[in-house]
């Protein structure tokens, strides 16, 4: 028996990278998964992989930076599924630039995609969580939200904002059987970190005590822990998965 038998999860940004690894890990433990991504083909590819694991899957293209699209997607998923146990807000982007050159549009798109989307999804599923008296919210932050990073003022602000959002939701919803936590990855090998130059990569590796980049499965296993029965008594926490980069 899997840890999540009979449960249903919603994962944003499930089309690639960490979101795909998270969706497949939750499915491997018995959960059905609604796979949301900006690109329909990517969402559907992950959904098919979930079905190949023997679980139910739904796929939907949604731009999480568009509030109307988020609300429509959340409503449609709730019509198509009987329950929602787990919400993983994972979709995220970077638009890097040094402070003096960063455009306001790059600030807005990162905050809208990484932070406002999480507020909208949490809000959209809260009534259902409360009714079920069960819900697990896992927001994907970043080590950068805790320690900052030159050239990522917008991204760091969005990820720090997720921590405040998560802790407030944890306090508001605890009495209803709902937990909310942040997973804060360090540098994990995905398309996002694939953009790093060799020089940037070796400079980063020097700062990581465990000496390597992480694997998407490292994040997926941590999300599974927070979404599953062993984390019953864990809420409002930021769990770093970063090879010791921030400590
Ligand atoms: P990738 O760039 O590899 O994948 C991002 C995923 O998010 C894709 O599936 C993409 O959709 C989706 N996405 C992006 N923008 C939108 C949008 N507007 N609407 C809907 N979906 C969207 O990123 P990672 O897997 O590396 O990152 C996942 C999360 O983890 C992000 O929040 C990121 O900030 C965080 N993180 C990653 C780290 C790393 O080292 N990789 C480190 C710290 C945090 P599509 O496939 O359809 O294009």
mmCIF file of C-alpha atoms and ligand atoms in Angstrom:
data_model
loop_
_atom_site.group_PDB
_atom_site.id
_atom_site.type_symbol
_atom_site.label_atom_id
_atom_site.label_comp_id
_atom_site.label_asym_id
_atom_site.label_seq_id
_atom_site.Cartn_x
_atom_site.Cartn_y
_atom_site.Cartn_z
ATOM 1 C CA UNK A 1 0.000 0.000 0.000
ATOM 2 C CA UNK A 2 1.314 3.435 -0.941
ATOM 3 C CA UNK A 3 1.415 6.260 1.583
ATOM 4 C CA UNK A 4 -1.148 8.286 -0.379
ATOM 5 C CA UNK A 5 -3.616 5.581 -1.442
ATOM 6 C CA UNK A 6 -7.003 7.096 -2.382
ATOM 7 C CA UNK A 7 -5.749 10.674 -2.248
ATOM 8 C CA UNK A 8 -5.736 13.325 -4.957
ATOM 9 C CA UNK A 9 -3.069 15.964 -5.535
ATOM 10 C CA UNK A 10 -2.827 19.129 -7.602
ATOM 11 C CA UNK A 11 0.648 20.048 -8.842
ATOM 12 C CA UNK A 12 1.387 23.293 -10.707
ATOM 13 C CA UNK A 13 4.286 23.451 -13.147
ATOM 14 C CA UNK A 14 3.983 19.683 -13.456
ATOM 15 C CA UNK A 15 5.119 19.631 -17.078
ATOM 16 C CA UNK A 16 8.860 19.544 -16.479
ATOM 17 C CA UNK A 17 11.585 19.593 -13.856
ATOM 18 C CA UNK A 18 10.702 19.487 -10.186
ATOM 19 C CA UNK A 19 6.940 19.555 -10.770
ATOM 20 C CA UNK A 20 7.055 16.474 -12.971
ATOM 21 C CA UNK A 21 9.230 14.609 -10.441
ATOM 22 C CA UNK A 22 6.817 15.598 -7.645
ATOM 23 C CA UNK A 23 3.743 14.479 -9.608
ATOM 24 C CA UNK A 24 5.305 11.099 -10.372
ATOM 25 C CA UNK A 25 6.500 10.540 -6.795
ATOM 26 C CA UNK A 26 3.029 11.291 -5.376
ATOM 27 C CA UNK A 27 1.486 8.971 -7.991
ATOM 28 C CA UNK A 28 3.960 6.215 -7.148
ATOM 29 C CA UNK A 29 2.613 6.397 -3.576
ATOM 30 C CA UNK A 30 -0.975 5.975 -4.754
ATOM 31 C CA UNK A 31 -2.241 9.504 -5.387
ATOM 32 C CA UNK A 32 -4.214 10.627 -8.422
ATOM 33 C CA UNK A 33 -2.703 13.828 -9.784
ATOM 34 C CA UNK A 34 -4.078 16.906 -11.549
ATOM 35 C CA UNK A 35 -1.122 18.085 -13.620
ATOM 36 C CA UNK A 36 -1.142 21.796 -14.442
ATOM 37 C CA UNK A 37 1.384 23.495 -16.677
ATOM 38 C CA UNK A 38 1.639 26.463 -18.999
ATOM 39 C CA UNK A 39 2.066 24.208 -22.024
ATOM 40 C CA UNK A 40 -0.720 21.692 -22.675
ATOM 41 C CA UNK A 41 1.602 19.085 -24.194
ATOM 42 C CA UNK A 42 3.906 19.124 -21.156
ATOM 43 C CA UNK A 43 0.998 18.821 -18.708
ATOM 44 C CA UNK A 44 -0.442 15.931 -20.711
ATOM 45 C CA UNK A 45 2.925 14.145 -20.952
ATOM 46 C CA UNK A 46 3.216 14.106 -17.160
ATOM 47 C CA UNK A 47 -0.438 13.085 -16.801
ATOM 48 C CA UNK A 48 0.187 10.133 -19.133
ATOM 49 C CA UNK A 49 3.194 9.109 -17.035
ATOM 50 C CA UNK A 50 0.954 9.218 -13.939
ATOM 51 C CA UNK A 51 -1.568 6.973 -15.714
ATOM 52 C CA UNK A 52 1.269 4.614 -16.649
ATOM 53 C CA UNK A 53 1.875 4.262 -12.892
ATOM 54 C CA UNK A 54 -1.735 3.094 -12.568
ATOM 55 C CA UNK A 55 -3.183 6.290 -11.102
ATOM 56 C CA UNK A 56 -5.848 8.687 -12.304
ATOM 57 C CA UNK A 57 -4.576 11.871 -13.889
ATOM 58 C CA UNK A 58 -6.026 15.094 -15.209
ATOM 59 C CA UNK A 59 -4.101 17.596 -17.285
ATOM 60 C CA UNK A 60 -4.765 21.240 -17.950
ATOM 61 C CA UNK A 61 -2.874 24.121 -19.517
ATOM 62 C CA UNK A 62 -2.995 27.183 -17.294
ATOM 63 C CA UNK A 63 -0.919 30.333 -17.088
ATOM 64 C CA UNK A 64 -0.656 30.707 -13.325
ATOM 65 C CA UNK A 65 0.206 34.398 -13.732
ATOM 66 C CA UNK A 66 -3.342 34.972 -15.028
ATOM 67 C CA UNK A 67 -5.788 35.160 -12.076
ATOM 68 C CA UNK A 68 -8.844 34.369 -14.168
ATOM 69 C CA UNK A 69 -7.163 31.302 -15.668
ATOM 70 C CA UNK A 70 -6.143 30.094 -12.192
ATOM 71 C CA UNK A 71 -9.648 30.470 -10.816
ATOM 72 C CA UNK A 72 -11.147 28.691 -13.839
ATOM 73 C CA UNK A 73 -8.659 25.826 -13.583
ATOM 74 C CA UNK A 74 -9.207 25.429 -9.835
ATOM 75 C CA UNK A 75 -12.982 25.333 -10.317
ATOM 76 C CA UNK A 76 -12.738 22.827 -13.183
ATOM 77 C CA UNK A 77 -10.465 20.502 -11.201
ATOM 78 C CA UNK A 78 -12.867 20.578 -8.277
ATOM 79 C CA UNK A 79 -15.692 19.584 -10.604
ATOM 80 C CA UNK A 80 -13.714 16.748 -12.124
ATOM 81 C CA UNK A 81 -12.353 15.314 -8.854
ATOM 82 C CA UNK A 82 -14.126 14.144 -5.729
ATOM 83 C CA UNK A 83 -11.525 15.419 -3.288
ATOM 84 C CA UNK A 84 -8.258 17.306 -3.092
ATOM 85 C CA UNK A 85 -5.818 16.281 -0.405
ATOM 86 C CA UNK A 86 -2.588 17.874 -1.566
ATOM 87 C CA UNK A 87 -1.799 21.175 -3.293
ATOM 88 C CA UNK A 88 1.755 21.732 -4.503
ATOM 89 C CA UNK A 89 2.459 25.267 -5.728
ATOM 90 C CA UNK A 90 5.567 24.613 -7.780
ATOM 91 C CA UNK A 91 5.265 26.676 -10.998
ATOM 92 C CA UNK A 92 7.939 29.340 -11.023
ATOM 93 C CA UNK A 93 10.148 31.470 -13.250
ATOM 94 C CA UNK A 94 13.237 33.655 -13.023
ATOM 95 C CA UNK A 95 13.761 36.995 -14.816
ATOM 96 C CA UNK A 96 17.168 37.969 -13.479
ATOM 97 C CA UNK A 97 18.823 41.375 -13.581
ATOM 98 C CA UNK A 98 20.841 43.617 -11.329
ATOM 99 C CA UNK A 99 18.738 45.989 -9.250
ATOM 100 C CA UNK A 100 19.512 49.157 -11.218
ATOM 101 C CA UNK A 101 18.601 47.512 -14.497
ATOM 102 C CA UNK A 102 15.677 45.331 -13.490
ATOM 103 C CA UNK A 103 12.531 46.292 -15.355
ATOM 104 C CA UNK A 104 9.265 46.730 -13.488
ATOM 105 C CA UNK A 105 7.705 44.235 -15.918
ATOM 106 C CA UNK A 106 10.243 41.614 -14.779
ATOM 107 C CA UNK A 107 9.394 42.331 -11.153
ATOM 108 C CA UNK A 108 5.684 41.947 -11.903
ATOM 109 C CA UNK A 109 5.895 38.772 -13.967
ATOM 110 C CA UNK A 110 8.003 36.976 -11.341
ATOM 111 C CA UNK A 111 5.802 38.081 -8.440
ATOM 112 C CA UNK A 112 2.628 37.202 -10.372
ATOM 113 C CA UNK A 113 3.905 33.781 -11.427
ATOM 114 C CA UNK A 114 5.647 32.703 -8.230
ATOM 115 C CA UNK A 115 3.677 34.373 -5.427
ATOM 116 C CA UNK A 116 0.244 35.659 -6.444
ATOM 117 C CA UNK A 117 -0.500 32.296 -8.063
ATOM 118 C CA UNK A 118 0.086 30.516 -4.758
ATOM 119 C CA UNK A 119 -2.291 32.882 -2.963
ATOM 120 C CA UNK A 120 -4.959 32.256 -5.616
ATOM 121 C CA UNK A 121 -4.589 28.467 -5.578
ATOM 122 C CA UNK A 122 -4.554 28.252 -1.783
ATOM 123 C CA UNK A 123 -7.640 30.467 -1.635
ATOM 124 C CA UNK A 124 -9.419 28.430 -4.308
ATOM 125 C CA UNK A 125 -8.880 25.095 -2.526
ATOM 126 C CA UNK A 126 -9.260 26.191 1.099
ATOM 127 C CA UNK A 127 -13.028 25.700 1.313
ATOM 128 C CA UNK A 128 -12.638 22.127 0.055
ATOM 129 C CA UNK A 129 -9.780 21.426 2.488
ATOM 130 C CA UNK A 130 -11.835 22.773 5.384
ATOM 131 C CA UNK A 131 -14.865 20.700 4.418
ATOM 132 C CA UNK A 132 -12.729 17.562 4.204
ATOM 133 C CA UNK A 133 -10.957 18.522 7.442
ATOM 134 C CA UNK A 134 -7.807 17.465 5.639
ATOM 135 C CA UNK A 135 -5.380 19.246 3.358
ATOM 136 C CA UNK A 136 -1.671 19.485 2.743
ATOM 137 C CA UNK A 137 -0.288 22.610 1.131
ATOM 138 C CA UNK A 138 3.325 22.444 -0.020
ATOM 139 C CA UNK A 139 4.803 25.572 -1.579
ATOM 140 C CA UNK A 140 8.081 25.373 -3.452
ATOM 141 C CA UNK A 141 10.283 28.235 -2.286
ATOM 142 C CA UNK A 142 14.023 28.606 -2.744
ATOM 143 C CA UNK A 143 17.152 28.988 -0.676
ATOM 144 C CA UNK A 144 17.335 32.414 -2.326
ATOM 145 C CA UNK A 145 14.205 33.477 -0.423
ATOM 146 C CA UNK A 146 16.147 33.043 2.804
ATOM 147 C CA UNK A 147 19.627 34.300 1.926
ATOM 148 C CA UNK A 148 19.055 36.583 -1.093
ATOM 149 C CA UNK A 149 21.036 36.568 -4.329
ATOM 150 C CA UNK A 150 22.551 39.362 -6.409
ATOM 151 C CA UNK A 151 20.569 39.764 -9.627
ATOM 152 C CA UNK A 152 17.476 38.041 -8.245
ATOM 153 C CA UNK A 153 15.723 40.720 -6.205
ATOM 154 C CA UNK A 154 12.368 39.877 -7.800
ATOM 155 C CA UNK A 155 12.793 36.107 -7.467
ATOM 156 C CA UNK A 156 14.087 36.313 -3.874
ATOM 157 C CA UNK A 157 11.186 38.589 -2.909
ATOM 158 C CA UNK A 158 8.671 36.169 -4.438
ATOM 159 C CA UNK A 159 10.173 33.196 -2.592
ATOM 160 C CA UNK A 160 10.447 35.088 0.721
ATOM 161 C CA UNK A 161 6.816 36.115 0.236
ATOM 162 C CA UNK A 162 5.834 32.480 -0.062
ATOM 163 C CA UNK A 163 7.228 31.886 3.433
ATOM 164 C CA UNK A 164 4.966 34.565 4.958
ATOM 165 C CA UNK A 165 1.985 33.303 2.967
ATOM 166 C CA UNK A 166 2.636 29.733 4.103
ATOM 167 C CA UNK A 167 3.083 30.556 7.786
ATOM 168 C CA UNK A 168 -0.099 32.636 7.837
ATOM 169 C CA UNK A 169 -2.085 29.914 6.077
ATOM 170 C CA UNK A 170 -0.631 27.358 8.510
ATOM 171 C CA UNK A 171 -1.864 29.408 11.467
ATOM 172 C CA UNK A 172 -5.299 30.110 9.944
ATOM 173 C CA UNK A 173 -6.013 26.556 8.858
ATOM 174 C CA UNK A 174 -4.380 24.389 11.533
ATOM 175 C CA UNK A 175 -7.583 23.895 13.506
ATOM 176 C CA UNK A 176 -9.238 22.537 10.319
ATOM 177 C CA UNK A 177 -6.711 19.759 9.809
ATOM 178 C CA UNK A 178 -4.789 21.598 7.101
ATOM 179 C CA UNK A 179 -1.000 21.976 7.128
ATOM 180 C CA UNK A 180 1.111 24.330 5.021
ATOM 181 C CA UNK A 181 4.864 24.131 4.574
ATOM 182 C CA UNK A 182 7.601 25.356 2.255
ATOM 183 C CA UNK A 183 10.247 23.221 0.601
ATOM 184 C CA UNK A 184 13.255 25.427 -0.158
ATOM 185 C CA UNK A 185 15.469 23.806 -2.800
ATOM 186 C CA UNK A 186 19.050 24.903 -3.292
ATOM 187 C CA UNK A 187 20.491 24.239 -6.751
ATOM 188 C CA UNK A 188 18.807 21.292 -8.431
ATOM 189 C CA UNK A 189 19.612 19.977 -11.916
ATOM 190 C CA UNK A 190 16.640 21.081 -14.110
ATOM 191 C CA UNK A 191 16.093 23.328 -17.156
ATOM 192 C CA UNK A 192 16.136 26.302 -14.755
ATOM 193 C CA UNK A 193 19.707 25.648 -13.591
ATOM 194 C CA UNK A 194 20.689 24.353 -17.053
ATOM 195 C CA UNK A 195 20.993 28.037 -18.041
ATOM 196 C CA UNK A 196 24.000 28.526 -15.710
ATOM 197 C CA UNK A 197 27.427 29.022 -17.299
ATOM 198 C CA UNK A 198 30.291 26.655 -16.364
ATOM 199 C CA UNK A 199 31.862 29.448 -14.255
ATOM 200 C CA UNK A 200 28.622 30.118 -12.371
ATOM 201 C CA UNK A 201 28.195 26.399 -11.826
ATOM 202 C CA UNK A 202 31.635 25.851 -10.320
ATOM 203 C CA UNK A 203 31.271 28.975 -8.118
ATOM 204 C CA UNK A 204 27.995 27.536 -6.788
ATOM 205 C CA UNK A 205 29.448 24.080 -6.183
ATOM 206 C CA UNK A 206 32.197 25.621 -4.042
ATOM 207 C CA UNK A 207 29.523 27.021 -1.704
ATOM 208 C CA UNK A 208 27.592 23.751 -1.278
ATOM 209 C CA UNK A 209 28.911 21.687 1.645
ATOM 210 C CA UNK A 210 27.679 18.426 0.103
ATOM 211 C CA UNK A 211 29.524 19.373 -3.094
ATOM 212 C CA UNK A 212 26.952 18.537 -5.801
ATOM 213 C CA UNK A 213 23.757 19.894 -7.310
ATOM 214 C CA UNK A 214 20.617 18.176 -6.055
ATOM 215 C CA UNK A 215 18.408 15.862 -8.076
ATOM 216 C CA UNK A 216 14.663 16.501 -8.705
ATOM 217 C CA UNK A 217 13.981 13.305 -6.747
ATOM 218 C CA UNK A 218 15.514 14.933 -3.621
ATOM 219 C CA UNK A 219 12.763 17.547 -3.783
ATOM 220 C CA UNK A 220 10.036 15.059 -4.697
ATOM 221 C CA UNK A 221 10.841 12.893 -1.656
ATOM 222 C CA UNK A 222 10.650 15.931 0.642
ATOM 223 C CA UNK A 223 7.309 16.975 -0.813
ATOM 224 C CA UNK A 224 6.089 13.405 -0.313
ATOM 225 C CA UNK A 225 7.138 13.557 3.337
ATOM 226 C CA UNK A 226 5.272 16.843 3.932
ATOM 227 C CA UNK A 227 2.207 15.648 2.001
ATOM 228 C CA UNK A 228 2.086 12.247 3.659
ATOM 229 C CA UNK A 229 1.089 10.793 7.012
ATOM 230 C CA UNK A 230 4.556 11.053 8.613
ATOM 231 C CA UNK A 231 4.356 14.870 8.618
ATOM 232 C CA UNK A 232 1.028 14.944 10.484
ATOM 233 C CA UNK A 233 2.559 17.197 13.174
ATOM 234 C CA UNK A 234 4.604 19.494 10.894
ATOM 235 C CA UNK A 235 3.191 22.856 9.816
ATOM 236 C CA UNK A 236 4.440 26.364 9.075
ATOM 237 C CA UNK A 237 7.973 25.137 8.394
ATOM 238 C CA UNK A 238 10.580 25.897 5.766
ATOM 239 C CA UNK A 239 12.464 22.738 4.941
ATOM 240 C CA UNK A 240 15.718 23.406 3.083
ATOM 241 C CA UNK A 241 16.880 20.786 0.583
ATOM 242 C CA UNK A 242 20.089 22.426 -0.527
ATOM 243 C CA UNK A 243 23.127 20.311 0.308
ATOM 244 C CA UNK A 244 23.784 22.558 3.300
ATOM 245 C CA UNK A 245 24.012 25.815 1.313
ATOM 246 C CA UNK A 246 21.963 27.709 3.913
ATOM 247 C CA UNK A 247 22.423 26.754 7.539
HETATM 248 P P1 LIG B 1 11.677 24.534 -14.808
HETATM 249 O O1 LIG B 1 11.964 25.834 -15.478
HETATM 250 O O2 LIG B 1 12.463 23.341 -15.157
HETATM 251 O O3 LIG B 1 10.106 24.169 -14.958
HETATM 252 C C1 LIG B 1 9.150 25.138 -14.590
HETATM 253 C C2 LIG B 1 7.771 24.559 -14.665
HETATM 254 O O4 LIG B 1 6.852 25.580 -14.271
HETATM 255 C C3 LIG B 1 7.398 24.140 -16.053
HETATM 256 O O5 LIG B 1 6.599 22.985 -16.011
HETATM 257 C C4 LIG B 1 6.589 25.333 -16.567
HETATM 258 O O6 LIG B 1 5.565 25.010 -17.463
HETATM 259 C C5 LIG B 1 5.939 25.810 -15.308
HETATM 260 N N1 LIG B 1 5.574 27.219 -15.423
HETATM 261 C C6 LIG B 1 6.387 28.292 -15.541
HETATM 262 N N2 LIG B 1 5.663 29.414 -15.662
HETATM 263 C C7 LIG B 1 4.368 29.038 -15.638
HETATM 264 C C8 LIG B 1 3.140 29.747 -15.744
HETATM 265 N N3 LIG B 1 3.079 31.075 -15.906
HETATM 266 N N4 LIG B 1 1.986 29.038 -15.670
HETATM 267 C C9 LIG B 1 2.019 27.712 -15.514
HETATM 268 N N5 LIG B 1 3.134 26.982 -15.410
HETATM 269 C C10 LIG B 1 4.294 27.642 -15.480
HETATM 270 O O7 LIG B 1 11.810 24.869 -13.255
HETATM 271 P P2 LIG B 1 12.192 23.906 -12.018
HETATM 272 O O8 LIG B 1 11.514 22.615 -12.136
HETATM 273 O O9 LIG B 1 13.653 23.951 -11.829
HETATM 274 O O10 LIG B 1 11.559 24.753 -10.816
HETATM 275 C C11 LIG B 1 10.325 24.417 -10.204
HETATM 276 C C12 LIG B 1 10.142 25.297 -8.968
HETATM 277 O O11 LIG B 1 11.243 25.093 -8.090
HETATM 278 C C13 LIG B 1 10.115 26.790 -9.264
HETATM 279 O O12 LIG B 1 9.188 27.417 -8.407
HETATM 280 C C14 LIG B 1 11.515 27.241 -8.915
HETATM 281 O O13 LIG B 1 11.552 28.583 -8.544
HETATM 282 C C15 LIG B 1 11.842 26.325 -7.753
HETATM 283 N N6 LIG B 1 13.259 26.152 -7.517
HETATM 284 C C16 LIG B 1 14.065 25.506 -8.430
HETATM 285 C C17 LIG B 1 15.418 25.364 -8.157
HETATM 286 C C18 LIG B 1 16.345 24.649 -9.073
HETATM 287 O O14 LIG B 1 17.535 24.613 -8.765
HETATM 288 N N7 LIG B 1 15.900 24.057 -10.158
HETATM 289 C C19 LIG B 1 16.007 25.931 -6.943
HETATM 290 C C20 LIG B 1 15.091 26.577 -6.070
HETATM 291 C C21 LIG B 1 13.765 26.665 -6.366
HETATM 292 P P3 LIG B 1 5.774 24.421 -18.973
HETATM 293 O O15 LIG B 1 6.513 23.121 -18.836
HETATM 294 O O16 LIG B 1 4.402 24.183 -19.443
HETATM 295 O O17 LIG B 1 6.558 25.450 -19.676
#
